[in-house]
Short mmCIF file of C-alpha atoms in Angstrom, two decimals:
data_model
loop_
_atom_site.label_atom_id
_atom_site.label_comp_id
_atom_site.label_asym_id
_atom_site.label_seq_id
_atom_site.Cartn_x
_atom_site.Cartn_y
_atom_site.Cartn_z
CA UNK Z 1 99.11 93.28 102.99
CA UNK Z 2 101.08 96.27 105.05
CA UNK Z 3 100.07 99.78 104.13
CA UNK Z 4 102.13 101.95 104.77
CA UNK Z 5 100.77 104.76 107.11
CA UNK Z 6 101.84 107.54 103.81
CA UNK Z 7 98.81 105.53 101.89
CA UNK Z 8 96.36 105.59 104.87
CA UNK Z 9 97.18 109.46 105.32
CA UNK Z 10 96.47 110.13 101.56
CA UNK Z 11 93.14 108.03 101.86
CA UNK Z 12 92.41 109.73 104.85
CA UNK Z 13 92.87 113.17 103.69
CA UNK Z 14 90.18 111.90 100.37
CA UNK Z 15 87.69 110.73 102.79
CA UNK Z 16 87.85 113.87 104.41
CA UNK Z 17 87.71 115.58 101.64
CA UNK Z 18 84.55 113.66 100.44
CA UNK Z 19 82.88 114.61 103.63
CA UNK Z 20 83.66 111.43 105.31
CA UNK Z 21 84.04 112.31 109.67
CA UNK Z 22 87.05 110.20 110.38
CA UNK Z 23 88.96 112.31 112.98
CA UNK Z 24 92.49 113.26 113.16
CA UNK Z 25 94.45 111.93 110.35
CA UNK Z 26 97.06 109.78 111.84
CA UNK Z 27 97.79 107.14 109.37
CA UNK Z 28 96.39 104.31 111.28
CA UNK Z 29 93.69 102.42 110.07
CA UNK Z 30 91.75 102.64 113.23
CA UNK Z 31 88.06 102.09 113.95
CA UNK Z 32 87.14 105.98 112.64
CA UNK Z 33 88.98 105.18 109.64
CA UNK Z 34 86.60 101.62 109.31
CA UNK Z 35 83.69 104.02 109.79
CA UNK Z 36 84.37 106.05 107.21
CA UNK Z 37 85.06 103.59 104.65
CA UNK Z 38 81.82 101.61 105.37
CA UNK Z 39 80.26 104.80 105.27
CA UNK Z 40 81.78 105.66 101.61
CA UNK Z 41 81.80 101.94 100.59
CA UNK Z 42 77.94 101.99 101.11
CA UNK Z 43 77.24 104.50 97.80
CA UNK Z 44 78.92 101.76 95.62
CA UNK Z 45 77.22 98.69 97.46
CA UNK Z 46 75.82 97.64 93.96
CA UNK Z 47 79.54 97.40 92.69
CA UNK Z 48 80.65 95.65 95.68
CA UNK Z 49 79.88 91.49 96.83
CA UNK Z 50 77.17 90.82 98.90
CA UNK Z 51 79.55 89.90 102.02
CA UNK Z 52 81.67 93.08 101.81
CA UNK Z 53 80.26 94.61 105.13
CA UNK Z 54 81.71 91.37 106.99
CA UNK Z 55 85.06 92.17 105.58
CA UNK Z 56 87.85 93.65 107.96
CA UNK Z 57 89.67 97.11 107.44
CA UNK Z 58 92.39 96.22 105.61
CA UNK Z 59 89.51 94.56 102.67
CA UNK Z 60 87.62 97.48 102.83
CA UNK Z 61 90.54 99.99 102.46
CA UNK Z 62 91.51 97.71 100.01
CA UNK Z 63 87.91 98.23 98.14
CA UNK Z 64 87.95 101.73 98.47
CA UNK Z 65 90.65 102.15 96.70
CA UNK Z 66 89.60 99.65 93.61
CA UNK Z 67 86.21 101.67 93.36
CA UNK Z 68 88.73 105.33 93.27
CA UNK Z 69 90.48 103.79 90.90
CA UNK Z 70 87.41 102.73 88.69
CA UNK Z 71 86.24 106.45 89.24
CA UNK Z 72 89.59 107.94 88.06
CA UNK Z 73 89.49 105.39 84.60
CA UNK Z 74 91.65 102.87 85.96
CA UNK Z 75 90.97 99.14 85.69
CA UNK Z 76 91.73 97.48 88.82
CA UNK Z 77 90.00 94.66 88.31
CA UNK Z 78 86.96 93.33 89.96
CA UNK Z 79 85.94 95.31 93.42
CA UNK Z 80 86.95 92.35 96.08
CA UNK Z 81 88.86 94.29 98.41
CA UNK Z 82 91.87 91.80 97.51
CA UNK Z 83 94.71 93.50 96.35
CA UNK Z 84 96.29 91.83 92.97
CA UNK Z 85 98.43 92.54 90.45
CA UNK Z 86 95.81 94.37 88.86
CA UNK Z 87 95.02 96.60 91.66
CA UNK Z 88 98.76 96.98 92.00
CA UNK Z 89 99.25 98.23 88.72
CA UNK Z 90 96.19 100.60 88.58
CA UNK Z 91 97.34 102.19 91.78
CA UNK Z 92 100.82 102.59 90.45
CA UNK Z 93 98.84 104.19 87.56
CA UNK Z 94 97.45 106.97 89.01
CA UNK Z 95 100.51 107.67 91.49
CA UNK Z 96 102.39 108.65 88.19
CA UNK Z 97 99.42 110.75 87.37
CA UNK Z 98 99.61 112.51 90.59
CA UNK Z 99 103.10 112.54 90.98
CA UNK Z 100 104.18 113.39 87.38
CA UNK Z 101 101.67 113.81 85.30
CA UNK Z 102 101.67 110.25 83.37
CA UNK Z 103 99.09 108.53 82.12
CA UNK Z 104 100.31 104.96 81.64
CA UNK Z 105 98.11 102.51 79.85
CA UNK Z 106 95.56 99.95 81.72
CA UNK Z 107 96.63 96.75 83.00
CA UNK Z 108 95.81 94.44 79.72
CA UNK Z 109 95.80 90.88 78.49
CA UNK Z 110 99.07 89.70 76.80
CA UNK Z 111 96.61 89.35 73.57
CA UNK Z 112 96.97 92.39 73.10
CA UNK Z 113 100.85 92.71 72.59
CA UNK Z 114 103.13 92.25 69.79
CA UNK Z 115 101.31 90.03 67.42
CA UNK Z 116 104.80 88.82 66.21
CA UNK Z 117 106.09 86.99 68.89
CA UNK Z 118 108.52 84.70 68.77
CA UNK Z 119 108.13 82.38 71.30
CA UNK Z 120 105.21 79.76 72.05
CA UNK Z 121 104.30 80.16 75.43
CA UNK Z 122 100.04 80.12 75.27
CA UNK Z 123 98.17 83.51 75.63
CA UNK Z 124 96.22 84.13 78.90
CA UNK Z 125 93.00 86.22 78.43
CA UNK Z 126 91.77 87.80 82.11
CA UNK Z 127 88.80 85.25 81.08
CA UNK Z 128 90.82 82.46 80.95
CA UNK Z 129 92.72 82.92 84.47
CA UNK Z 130 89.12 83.22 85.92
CA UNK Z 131 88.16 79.75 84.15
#
């Protein structure tokens, strides 16, 4: 994954903002950065696998920003510090928020859509792709 240094400022600038020491915000995920996110990362530990303080910056930045989007009402999926199409879309989610004022709905099963489709392609439940 490349993050762009614009997303590591903005995360930076929360962190700070949540009391999190980090030093100058540069946009660089360097090792005050990794600090603070293990640091913030520890008050959801119960949300979070039992291996996620072996995981390297870019899984814990990653993680951080699954459990902000679980605390703004966005589904991004499990906390894994992987980021899917799920966490791609909840992100995207609350960047329209921020940015215009948009509240898009969550990421959902296909189920869920018109229930007078046309074609026969099989339905895929979030359970089912995990099966």
């Amino acid at each position: 994954m490349n993050i762009s240094s614009r997303v590591i400022r903005f995360l930076q600038n929360e962190l700070k903002e949540r009391g999190h020491s980090l030093g100058k915000i540069d946009g660089r995920l360097g090792p005050k950065t990794e600090k603070a996110l293990r640091k913030a990362l520890g008050s959801y530990k119960d949300q979070l696998p039992s291996d996620w303080e072996d995981w390297p910056r870019t899984r814990l930045f990653t993680a951080y920003v699954q459990v902000r989007c679980n605390e703004e009402g966005v589904d991004p999926g499990p906390i894994d510090g992987l980021w899917g199409s799920q966490t791609d879309y909840a992100v995207n989610v609350i960047r329209e928020n921020i940015l215009y004022g948009l509240r898009v709905p969550n990421f959902r099963d296909n189920e869920e859509l018109d229930p007078h489709r046309t074609h026969q392609w099989p339905l895929q439940t979030q359970a089912e792709v995990r099966k």
